[in-house]
Short mmCIF file of C-alpha atoms and ligand atoms in Angstrom, two decimals:
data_model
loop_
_atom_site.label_atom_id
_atom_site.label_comp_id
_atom_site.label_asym_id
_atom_site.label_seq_id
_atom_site.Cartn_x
_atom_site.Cartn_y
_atom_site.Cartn_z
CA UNK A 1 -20.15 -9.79 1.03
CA UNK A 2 -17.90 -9.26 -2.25
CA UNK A 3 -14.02 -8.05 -1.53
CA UNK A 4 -12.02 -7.10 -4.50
CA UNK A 5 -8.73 -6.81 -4.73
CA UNK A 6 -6.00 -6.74 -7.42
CA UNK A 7 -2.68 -5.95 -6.58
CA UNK A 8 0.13 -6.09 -3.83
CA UNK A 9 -0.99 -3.49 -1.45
CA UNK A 10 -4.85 -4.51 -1.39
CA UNK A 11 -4.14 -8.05 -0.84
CA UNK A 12 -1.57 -7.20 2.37
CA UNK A 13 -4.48 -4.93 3.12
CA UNK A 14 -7.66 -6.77 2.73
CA UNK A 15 -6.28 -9.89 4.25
CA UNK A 16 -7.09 -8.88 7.47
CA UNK A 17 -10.04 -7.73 6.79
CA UNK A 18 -11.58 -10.69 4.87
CA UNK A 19 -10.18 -13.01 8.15
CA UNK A 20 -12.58 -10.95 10.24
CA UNK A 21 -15.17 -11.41 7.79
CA UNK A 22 -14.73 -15.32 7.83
CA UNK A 23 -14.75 -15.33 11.60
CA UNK A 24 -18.49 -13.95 11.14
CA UNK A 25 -19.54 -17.12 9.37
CA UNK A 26 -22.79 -17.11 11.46
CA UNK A 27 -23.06 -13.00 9.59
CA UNK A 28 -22.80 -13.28 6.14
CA UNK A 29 -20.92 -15.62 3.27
CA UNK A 30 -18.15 -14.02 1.71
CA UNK A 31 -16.93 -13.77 -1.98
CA UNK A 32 -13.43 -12.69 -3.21
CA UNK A 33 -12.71 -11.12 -6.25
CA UNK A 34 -9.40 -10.78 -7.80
CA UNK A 35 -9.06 -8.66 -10.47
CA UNK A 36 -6.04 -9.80 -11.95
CA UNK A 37 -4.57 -6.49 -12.21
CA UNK A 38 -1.50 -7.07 -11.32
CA UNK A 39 -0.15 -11.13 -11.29
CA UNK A 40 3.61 -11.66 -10.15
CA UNK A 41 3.11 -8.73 -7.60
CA UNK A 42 -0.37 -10.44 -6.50
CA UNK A 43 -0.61 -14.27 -6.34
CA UNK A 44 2.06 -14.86 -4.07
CA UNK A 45 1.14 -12.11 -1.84
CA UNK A 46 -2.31 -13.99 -1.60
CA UNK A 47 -0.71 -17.21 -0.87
CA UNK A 48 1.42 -16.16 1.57
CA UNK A 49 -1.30 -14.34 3.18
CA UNK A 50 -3.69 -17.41 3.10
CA UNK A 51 -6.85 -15.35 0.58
CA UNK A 52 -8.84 -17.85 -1.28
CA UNK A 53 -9.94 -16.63 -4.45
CA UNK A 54 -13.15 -17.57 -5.21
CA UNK A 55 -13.64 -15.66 -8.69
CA UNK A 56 -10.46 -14.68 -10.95
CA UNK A 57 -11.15 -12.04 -13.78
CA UNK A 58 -7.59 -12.09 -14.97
CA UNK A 59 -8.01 -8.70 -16.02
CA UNK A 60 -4.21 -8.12 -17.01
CA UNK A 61 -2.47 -8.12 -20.20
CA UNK A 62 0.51 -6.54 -21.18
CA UNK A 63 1.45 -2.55 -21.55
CA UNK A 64 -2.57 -2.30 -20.14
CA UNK A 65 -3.97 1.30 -19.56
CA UNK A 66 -5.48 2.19 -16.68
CA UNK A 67 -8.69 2.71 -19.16
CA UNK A 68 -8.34 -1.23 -20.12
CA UNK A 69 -8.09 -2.48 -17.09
CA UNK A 70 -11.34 -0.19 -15.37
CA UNK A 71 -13.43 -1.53 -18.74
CA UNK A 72 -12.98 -5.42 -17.90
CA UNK A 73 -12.88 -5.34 -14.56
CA UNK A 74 -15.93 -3.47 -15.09
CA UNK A 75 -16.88 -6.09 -17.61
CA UNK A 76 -16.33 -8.64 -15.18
CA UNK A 77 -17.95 -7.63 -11.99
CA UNK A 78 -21.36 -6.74 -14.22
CA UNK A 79 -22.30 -10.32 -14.59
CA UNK A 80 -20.58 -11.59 -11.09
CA UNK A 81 -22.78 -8.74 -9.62
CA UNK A 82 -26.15 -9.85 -10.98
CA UNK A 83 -25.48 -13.73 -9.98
CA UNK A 84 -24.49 -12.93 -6.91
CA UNK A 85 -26.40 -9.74 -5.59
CA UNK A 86 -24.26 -9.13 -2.72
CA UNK A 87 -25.60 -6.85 -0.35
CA UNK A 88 -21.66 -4.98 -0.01
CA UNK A 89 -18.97 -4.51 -2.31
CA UNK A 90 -15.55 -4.00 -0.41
CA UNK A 91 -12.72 -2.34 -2.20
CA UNK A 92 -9.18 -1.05 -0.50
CA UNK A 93 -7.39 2.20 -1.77
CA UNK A 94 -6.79 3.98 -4.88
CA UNK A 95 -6.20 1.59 -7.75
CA UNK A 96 -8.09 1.08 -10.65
CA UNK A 97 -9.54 -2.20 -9.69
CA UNK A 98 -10.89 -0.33 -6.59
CA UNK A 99 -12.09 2.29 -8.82
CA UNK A 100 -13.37 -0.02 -11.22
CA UNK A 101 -15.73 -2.33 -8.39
CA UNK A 102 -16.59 0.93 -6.58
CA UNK A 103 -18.31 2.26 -10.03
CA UNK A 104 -19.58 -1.35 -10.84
CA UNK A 105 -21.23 -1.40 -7.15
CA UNK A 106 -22.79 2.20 -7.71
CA UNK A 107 -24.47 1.05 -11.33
CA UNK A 108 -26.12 -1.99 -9.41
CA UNK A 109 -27.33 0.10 -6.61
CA UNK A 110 -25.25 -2.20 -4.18
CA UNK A 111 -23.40 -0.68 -1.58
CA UNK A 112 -19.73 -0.05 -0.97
CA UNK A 113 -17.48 0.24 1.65
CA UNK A 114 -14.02 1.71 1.35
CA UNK A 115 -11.15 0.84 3.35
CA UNK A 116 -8.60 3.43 3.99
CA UNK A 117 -10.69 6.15 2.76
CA UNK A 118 -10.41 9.95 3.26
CA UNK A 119 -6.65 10.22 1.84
CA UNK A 120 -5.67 13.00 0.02
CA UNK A 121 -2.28 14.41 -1.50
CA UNK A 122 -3.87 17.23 -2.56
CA UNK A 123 -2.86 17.45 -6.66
CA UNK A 124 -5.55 15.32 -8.43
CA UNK A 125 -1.86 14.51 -10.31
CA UNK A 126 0.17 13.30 -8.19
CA UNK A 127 0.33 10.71 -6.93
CA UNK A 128 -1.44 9.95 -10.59
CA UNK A 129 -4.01 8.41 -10.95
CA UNK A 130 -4.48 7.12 -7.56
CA UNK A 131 -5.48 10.29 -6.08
CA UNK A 132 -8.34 10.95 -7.98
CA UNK A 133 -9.08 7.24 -8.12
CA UNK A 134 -9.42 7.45 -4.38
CA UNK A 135 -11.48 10.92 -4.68
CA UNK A 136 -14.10 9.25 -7.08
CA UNK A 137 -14.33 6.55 -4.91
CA UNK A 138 -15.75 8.63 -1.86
CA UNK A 139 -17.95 9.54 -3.71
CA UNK A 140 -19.21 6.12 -4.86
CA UNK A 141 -19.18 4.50 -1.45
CA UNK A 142 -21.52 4.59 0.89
CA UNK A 143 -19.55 3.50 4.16
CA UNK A 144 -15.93 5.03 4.76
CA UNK A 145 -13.10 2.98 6.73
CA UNK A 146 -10.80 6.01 7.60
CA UNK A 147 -7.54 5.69 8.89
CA UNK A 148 -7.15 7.94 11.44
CA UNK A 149 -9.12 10.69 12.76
CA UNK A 150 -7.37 13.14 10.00
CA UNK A 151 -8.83 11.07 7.02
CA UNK A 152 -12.32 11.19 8.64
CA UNK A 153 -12.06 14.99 9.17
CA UNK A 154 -10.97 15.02 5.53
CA UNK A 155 -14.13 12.96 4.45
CA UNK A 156 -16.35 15.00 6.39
CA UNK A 157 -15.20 18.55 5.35
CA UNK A 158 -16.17 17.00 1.40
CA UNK A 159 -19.65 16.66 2.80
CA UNK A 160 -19.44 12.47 3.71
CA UNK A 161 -22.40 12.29 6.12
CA UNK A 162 -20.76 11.75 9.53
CA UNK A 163 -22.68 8.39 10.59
CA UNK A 164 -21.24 6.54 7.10
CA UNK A 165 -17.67 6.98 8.37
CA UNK A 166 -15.56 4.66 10.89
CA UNK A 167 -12.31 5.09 12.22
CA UNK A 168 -10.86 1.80 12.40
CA UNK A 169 -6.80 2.13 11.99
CA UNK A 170 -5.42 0.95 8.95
CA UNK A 171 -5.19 -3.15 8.66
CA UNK A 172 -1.51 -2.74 7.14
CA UNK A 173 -0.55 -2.94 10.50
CA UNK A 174 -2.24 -6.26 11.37
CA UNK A 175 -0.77 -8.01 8.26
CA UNK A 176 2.40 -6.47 9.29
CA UNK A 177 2.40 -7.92 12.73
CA UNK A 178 0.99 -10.82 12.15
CA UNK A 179 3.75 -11.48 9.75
CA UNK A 180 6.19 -10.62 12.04
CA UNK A 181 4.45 -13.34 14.70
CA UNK A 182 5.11 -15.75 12.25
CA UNK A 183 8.43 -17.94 12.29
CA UNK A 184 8.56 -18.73 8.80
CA UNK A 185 11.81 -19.91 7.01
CA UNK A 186 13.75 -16.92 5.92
CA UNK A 187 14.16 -17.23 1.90
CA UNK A 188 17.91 -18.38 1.40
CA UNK A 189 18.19 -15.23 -1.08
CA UNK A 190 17.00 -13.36 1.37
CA UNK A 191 19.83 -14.80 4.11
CA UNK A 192 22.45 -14.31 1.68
CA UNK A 193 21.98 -10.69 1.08
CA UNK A 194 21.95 -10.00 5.08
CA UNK A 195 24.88 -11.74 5.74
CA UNK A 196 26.56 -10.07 2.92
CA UNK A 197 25.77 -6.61 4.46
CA UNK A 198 26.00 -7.95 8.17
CA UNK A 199 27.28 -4.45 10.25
CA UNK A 200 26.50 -2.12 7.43
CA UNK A 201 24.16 0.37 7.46
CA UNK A 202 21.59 -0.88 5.05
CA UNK A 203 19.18 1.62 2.63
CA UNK A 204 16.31 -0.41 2.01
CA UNK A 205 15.13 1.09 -1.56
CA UNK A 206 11.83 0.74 -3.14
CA UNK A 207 10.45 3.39 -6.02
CA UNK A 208 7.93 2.82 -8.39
CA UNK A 209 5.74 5.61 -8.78
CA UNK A 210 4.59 7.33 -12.38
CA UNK A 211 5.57 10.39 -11.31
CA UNK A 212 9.00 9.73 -10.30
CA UNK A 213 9.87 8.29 -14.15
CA UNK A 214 12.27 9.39 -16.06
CA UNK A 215 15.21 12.06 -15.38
CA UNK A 216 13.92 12.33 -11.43
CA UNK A 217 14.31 8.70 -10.91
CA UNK A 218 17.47 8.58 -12.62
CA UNK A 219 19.19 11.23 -10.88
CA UNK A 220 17.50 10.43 -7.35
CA UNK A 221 19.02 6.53 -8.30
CA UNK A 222 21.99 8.15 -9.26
CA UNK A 223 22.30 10.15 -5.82
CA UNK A 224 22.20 6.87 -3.98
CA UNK A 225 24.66 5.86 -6.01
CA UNK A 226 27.06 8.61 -4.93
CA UNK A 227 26.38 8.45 -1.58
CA UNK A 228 26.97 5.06 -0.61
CA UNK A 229 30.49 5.06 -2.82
CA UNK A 230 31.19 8.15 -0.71
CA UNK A 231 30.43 6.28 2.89
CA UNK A 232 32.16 2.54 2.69
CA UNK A 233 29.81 1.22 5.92
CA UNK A 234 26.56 2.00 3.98
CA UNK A 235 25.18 -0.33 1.72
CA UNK A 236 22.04 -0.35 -0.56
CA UNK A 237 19.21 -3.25 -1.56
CA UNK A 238 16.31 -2.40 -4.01
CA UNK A 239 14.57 -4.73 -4.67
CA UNK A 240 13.41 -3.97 -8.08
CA UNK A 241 10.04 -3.33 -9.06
CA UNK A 242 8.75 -5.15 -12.34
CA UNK A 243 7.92 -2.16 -14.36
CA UNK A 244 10.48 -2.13 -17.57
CA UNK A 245 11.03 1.64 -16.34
CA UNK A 246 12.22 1.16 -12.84
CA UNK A 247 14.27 -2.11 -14.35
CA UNK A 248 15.91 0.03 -16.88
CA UNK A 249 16.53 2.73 -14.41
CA UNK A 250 18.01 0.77 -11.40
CA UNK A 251 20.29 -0.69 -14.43
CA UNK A 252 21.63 2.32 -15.29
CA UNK A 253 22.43 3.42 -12.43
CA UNK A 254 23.18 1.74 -9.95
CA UNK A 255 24.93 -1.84 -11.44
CA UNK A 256 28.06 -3.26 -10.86
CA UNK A 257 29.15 -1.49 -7.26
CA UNK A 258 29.86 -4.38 -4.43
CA UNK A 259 27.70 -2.66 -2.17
CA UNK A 260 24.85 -1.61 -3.86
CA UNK A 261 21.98 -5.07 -4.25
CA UNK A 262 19.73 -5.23 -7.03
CA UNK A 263 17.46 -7.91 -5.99
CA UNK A 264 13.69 -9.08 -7.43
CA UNK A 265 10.46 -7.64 -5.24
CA UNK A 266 10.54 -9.90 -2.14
CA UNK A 267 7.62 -11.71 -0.43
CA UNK A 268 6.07 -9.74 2.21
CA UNK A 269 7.52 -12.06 4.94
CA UNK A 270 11.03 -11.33 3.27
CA UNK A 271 10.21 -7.76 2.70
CA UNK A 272 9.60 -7.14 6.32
CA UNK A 273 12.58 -8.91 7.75
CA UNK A 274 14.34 -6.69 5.10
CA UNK A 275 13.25 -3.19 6.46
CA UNK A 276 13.30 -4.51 9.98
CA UNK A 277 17.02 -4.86 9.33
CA UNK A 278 17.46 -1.17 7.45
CA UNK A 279 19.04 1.52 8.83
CA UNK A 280 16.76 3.90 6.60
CA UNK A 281 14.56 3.51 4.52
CA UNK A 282 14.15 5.74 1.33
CA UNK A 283 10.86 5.04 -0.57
CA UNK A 284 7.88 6.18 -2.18
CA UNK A 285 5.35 3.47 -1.61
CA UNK A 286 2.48 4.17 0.46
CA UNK A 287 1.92 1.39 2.12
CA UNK A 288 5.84 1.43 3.56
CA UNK A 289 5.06 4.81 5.14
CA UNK A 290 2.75 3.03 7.25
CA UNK A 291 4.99 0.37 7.84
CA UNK A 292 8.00 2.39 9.14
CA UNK A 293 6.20 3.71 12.49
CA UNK A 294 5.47 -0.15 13.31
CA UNK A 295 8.79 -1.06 12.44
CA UNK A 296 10.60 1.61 14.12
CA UNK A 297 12.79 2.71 11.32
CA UNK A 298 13.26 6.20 9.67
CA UNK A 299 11.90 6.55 6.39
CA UNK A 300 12.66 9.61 3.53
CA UNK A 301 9.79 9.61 1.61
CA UNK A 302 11.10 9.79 -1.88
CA UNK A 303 7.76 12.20 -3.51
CA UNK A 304 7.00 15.45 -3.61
CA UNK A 305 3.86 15.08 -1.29
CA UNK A 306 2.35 12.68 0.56
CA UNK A 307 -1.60 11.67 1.24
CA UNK A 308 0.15 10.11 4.98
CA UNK A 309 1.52 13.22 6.61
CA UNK A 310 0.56 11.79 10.03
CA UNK A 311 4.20 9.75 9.35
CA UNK A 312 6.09 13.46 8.81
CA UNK A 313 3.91 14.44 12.04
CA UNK A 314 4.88 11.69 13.68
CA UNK A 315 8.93 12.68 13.07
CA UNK A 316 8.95 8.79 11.22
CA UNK A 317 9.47 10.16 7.75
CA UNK A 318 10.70 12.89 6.34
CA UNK A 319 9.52 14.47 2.69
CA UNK A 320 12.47 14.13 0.24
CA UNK A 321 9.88 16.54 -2.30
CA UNK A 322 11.15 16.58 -6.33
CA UNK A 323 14.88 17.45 -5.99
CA UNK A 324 17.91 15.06 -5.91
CA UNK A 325 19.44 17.68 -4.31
CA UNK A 326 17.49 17.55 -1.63
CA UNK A 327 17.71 14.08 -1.48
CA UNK A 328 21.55 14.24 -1.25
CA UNK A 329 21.17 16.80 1.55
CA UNK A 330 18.99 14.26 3.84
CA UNK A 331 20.71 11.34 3.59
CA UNK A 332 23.95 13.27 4.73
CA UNK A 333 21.87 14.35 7.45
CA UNK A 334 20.45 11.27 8.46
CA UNK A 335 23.59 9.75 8.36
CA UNK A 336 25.00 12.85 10.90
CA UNK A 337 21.90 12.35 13.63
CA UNK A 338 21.59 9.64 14.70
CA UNK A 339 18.80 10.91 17.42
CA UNK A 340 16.56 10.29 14.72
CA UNK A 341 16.91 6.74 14.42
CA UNK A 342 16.52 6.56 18.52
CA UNK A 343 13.22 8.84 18.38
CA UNK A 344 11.68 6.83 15.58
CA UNK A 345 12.31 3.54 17.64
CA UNK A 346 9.77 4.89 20.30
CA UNK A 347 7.71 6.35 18.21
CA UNK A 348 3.49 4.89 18.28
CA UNK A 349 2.50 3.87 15.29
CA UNK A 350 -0.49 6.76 13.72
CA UNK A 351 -2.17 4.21 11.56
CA UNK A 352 -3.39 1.50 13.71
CA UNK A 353 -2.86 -1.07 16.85
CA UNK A 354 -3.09 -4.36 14.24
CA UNK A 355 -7.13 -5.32 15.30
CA UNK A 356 -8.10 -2.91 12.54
CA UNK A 357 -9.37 -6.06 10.38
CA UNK A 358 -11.22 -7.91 13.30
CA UNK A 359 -12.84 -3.73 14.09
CA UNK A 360 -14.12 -3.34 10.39
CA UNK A 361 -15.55 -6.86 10.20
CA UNK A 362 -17.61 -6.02 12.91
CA UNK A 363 -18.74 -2.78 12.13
CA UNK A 364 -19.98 -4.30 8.57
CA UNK A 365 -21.71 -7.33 10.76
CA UNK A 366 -24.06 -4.51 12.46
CA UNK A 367 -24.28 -2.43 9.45
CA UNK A 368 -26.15 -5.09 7.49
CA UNK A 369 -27.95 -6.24 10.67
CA UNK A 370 -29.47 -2.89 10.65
CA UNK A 371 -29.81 -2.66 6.46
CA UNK A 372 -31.93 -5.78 7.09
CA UNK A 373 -33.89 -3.85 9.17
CA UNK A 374 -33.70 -0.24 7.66
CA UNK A 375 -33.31 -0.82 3.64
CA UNK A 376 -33.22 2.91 3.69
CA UNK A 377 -29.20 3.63 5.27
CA UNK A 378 -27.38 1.37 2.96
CA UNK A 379 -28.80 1.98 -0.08
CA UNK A 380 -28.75 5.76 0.10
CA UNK A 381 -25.79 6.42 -1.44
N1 UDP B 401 6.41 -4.87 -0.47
C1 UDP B 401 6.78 -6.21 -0.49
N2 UDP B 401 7.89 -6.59 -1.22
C2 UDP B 401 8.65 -5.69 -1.91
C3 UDP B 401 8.26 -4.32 -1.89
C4 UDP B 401 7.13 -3.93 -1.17
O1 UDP B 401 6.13 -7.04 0.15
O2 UDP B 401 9.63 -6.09 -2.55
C5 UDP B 401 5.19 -4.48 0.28
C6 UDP B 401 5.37 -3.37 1.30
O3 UDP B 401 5.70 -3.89 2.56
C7 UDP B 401 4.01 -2.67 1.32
C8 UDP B 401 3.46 -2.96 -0.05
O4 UDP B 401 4.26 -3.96 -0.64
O5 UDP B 401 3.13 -3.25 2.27
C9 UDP B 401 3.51 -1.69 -0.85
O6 UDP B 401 3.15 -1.92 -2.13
P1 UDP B 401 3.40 -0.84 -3.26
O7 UDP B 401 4.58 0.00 -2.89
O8 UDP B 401 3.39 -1.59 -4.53
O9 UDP B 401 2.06 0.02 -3.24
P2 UDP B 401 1.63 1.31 -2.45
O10 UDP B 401 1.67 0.98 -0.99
O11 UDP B 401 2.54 2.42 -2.83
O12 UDP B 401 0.23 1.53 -2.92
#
C-alpha cells in the first residue's frame, strides 16, 4: 500500500486514512510518499499529525510550475514503483502530486484509489488547475472514495462503474475532531491574538486561490478592510498564506489598522481553535468549507463556485461569487442576522461523522483480499 501526499490539505486528509491502514498491520505493509510539493505548509502538518515518511522526493523548488512538479514527482515514483510493486497507489484530491502518482500508478498498471473523488466545480478553470486535476484523476483510478452520495452520483453519471465507488464521508472531519480531542498547549502567538480580540466578533480570513489574484483579491481584501473600520466590535485575523501574491496583497491592504491581524499560516491545532473562536468565516479554501459544518460556524465562501455545494445546501456557507460588491453586501448581512449563526450551530455536518479513515481502510483491506483472489477487478482499470 503506497499513500502520497504533498501538501497541507492531503496530509490533514490522509492522516486518517493511513492510521486505519496501520491498524491493519495483519492486511498489508504500508509506504508513504511525500512529494515535497509543498514544505513549510507540509512538514509540520505531518508532525503534528504523527505521518511517518518513509520516502521523501523533495520535489519542490522555487517559482515551480505545475508542469515541474508533475515531471519529478513523476520521475520519482517511476523507480519507487518498480522496487516496491505495491499492489495500490493512494492519492487525496486535486493537486498535482495527486495527479502526478495517479498517472505514475496507471503507466505501471498498479491500481489507484482516490479519496474524495467525484468533485466537480464545473469550469475545467476554475478552481485552476485542480479541477481538471481531479477530473483526470477519475479517470486514472480504479476505486473512488466519494464524499457524499452527490460526488458518487457525479462519478457515476461520467460512466465510473458503480461497484468501484464507496461512500465513506470525507476524513477532514476525523482529523478535525480528533484535533479538537486533543488538549495540546495552545501556541502563545496564538493566545495573544485571542486575548487581544477577546469579545469581538472575529473574521477568520484565509484566501489563496489562483483565481482570486490580482485586482479581485485586492479589492475583496480591501472590502474587509472597510468593513471592519466601519463596525468597531469586529475584528479580522488572516493568517497569511506563503505565496509572494497573497503576502503582497494582504500588505497592501490591509496593514497598519489595530484591529485587523496579519499573522503567519497556523498549525492545524492552532488553526482550529482559531475558527472555533470566529464569528464568520470568509474563505476560499476547500478544505475549510468542510470544516465549518463541524465547527458550527458560518462561512462566505470567497469564489465564484464551489465543487462543495452540499455546505450552501446545508445553509453553512454562503457563495460570495466574483464581486466585492457582493462581498460587501453579505458581510453587512451577516452581521444584521444573526439567525444564521444560531442555524449553522445545529447544523449536521454533510461530509462525514469522523470514522471516514477507519471506513476506507477497511474497504481497501477486502478489496485486495478479493484482488488476491480475482486479479481481474483491480487491475481493470
Ligand atoms: N489550515 C491550517 N492553517 C492555516 C490555514 C488553513 O491548518 O493557517 C488548514 C485548514 O483547516 C484546512 C486546510 O488547511 O484543513 C486547507 O488547506 P488549503 O486551504 O491550503 O487547501 P484546500 O483545502 O483549499 O485544498
Amino acid at each position: 500500500m503506497l499513500t502520497l501526499f504533498g501538501t497541507r490539505p492531503e496530509a490533514i486528509k490522509l492522516a486518517p486514512v493511513i492510521r486505519g491502514l496501520e491498524a491493519h498491520a495483519d492486511a498489508f505493509q504500508t509506504l508513504n510518499v511525500a512529494s515535497g510539493q509543498h514544505t513549510d505548509l507540509l512538514y509540520p502538518f505531518v508532525k503534528s499529525l504523527h505521518i511517518r515518511i518513509d520516502r521523501d522526493l523533495h520535489v519542490m523548488s522555487p517559482n515551480q510550475t505545475p508542469n515541474q512538479v508533475c515531471a519529478r514527482v513523476m520521475d520519482a515514483m517511476d523507480s519507487i514503483l518498480e522496487a516496491e510493486r505495491p499492489d495500490l497507489i493512494l492519492v487525496q484530491g486535486d493537486t498535482t502530486t495527486a495527479l502526478a502518482g495517479a498517472l505514475s500508478g496507471f503507466h505501471r498498471k498498479i491500481p489507484v484509489g482516490h479519496v474524495e473523488a467525484g468533485l466537480r466545480s464545473g469550469n475545467p478553470r476554475s478552481p485552476y488547475p485542480e479541477e481538471m486535476n481531479r477530473r483526470m484523476i477519475t479517470r486514472l483510478a480504479t476505486y473512488h472514495f466519494a464524499a457524499t452520495a452527490r460526488n458518487r452520483l457525479t462519478l457515476l453519471a461520467e460512466g465510473v462503474e458503480p461497484k468501484q465507488v464507496f461512500v465513506t464521508g470525507n476524513p477532514v472531519v476525523d482529523s478535525l475532531q480528533s484535533m479538537m480531542r486533543q488538549a495540546a498547549p495552545q501556541h502563545p502567538a496564538l493566545s495573544e491574538l485571542l486575548e487581544a480580540t477577546r469579545g469581538m466578533k472575529r473574521i477568520v480570513l484565509t484566501t489563496h486561490r489562483r483565481e482570486s489574484f490580482g485586482e479581485l483579491m485586492a479589492e475583496n481584501l480591501l472590502t474587509l478592510r472597510r468593513f471592519v473600520e466601519a463596525h468597531e466590535e469586529v475584528a479580522l485575523i488572516f493568517p497569511v498564506h506563503p505565496n509572494p501574491a497573497v503576502v503582497e496583497a494582504a500588505r497592501l491592504a490591509l496593514d497598519h489598522h489595530p484591529r485587523i491581524r496579519l499573522v503567519e499560516p497556523l498549525g492545524y491545532q492552532d488553526f482550529i481553535a482559531l475558527l472555533s473562536a470566529a464569528w464568520l468565516i470568509v474563505s476560499d479554501s476547500g478544505g475549510v468549507q468542510e470544516e465549518a459544518p463541524t465547527l458550527g460556524k458560518p462561512l462566505l465562501v470567497l469564489r465564484e463556485n464551489t465543487e462543495r455545494p452540499e455546505a450552501l445546501e446545508s445553509g453553512v456557507a454562503r457563495l460570495v461569487g466574483g464581486s466585492p460588491s457582493a462581498l460587501a453586501r453579505m458581510l453587512a448581512e451577516a452581521y444584521e442576522d444573526e439567525s444564521w449563526a444560531s442555524h449553522v450551530m445545529r447544523t449536521e455536518n454533510p461530509f462525514g461523522r469522523g470514522d471516514s479513515g477507519e471506513r476506507i481502510a477497511e474497504i481497501i483491506a477486502e478489496l485486495l483480499d478479493v484482488r488476491v483472489a480475482s486479479a481481474d477487478l483491480a487491475m481493470s482499470v
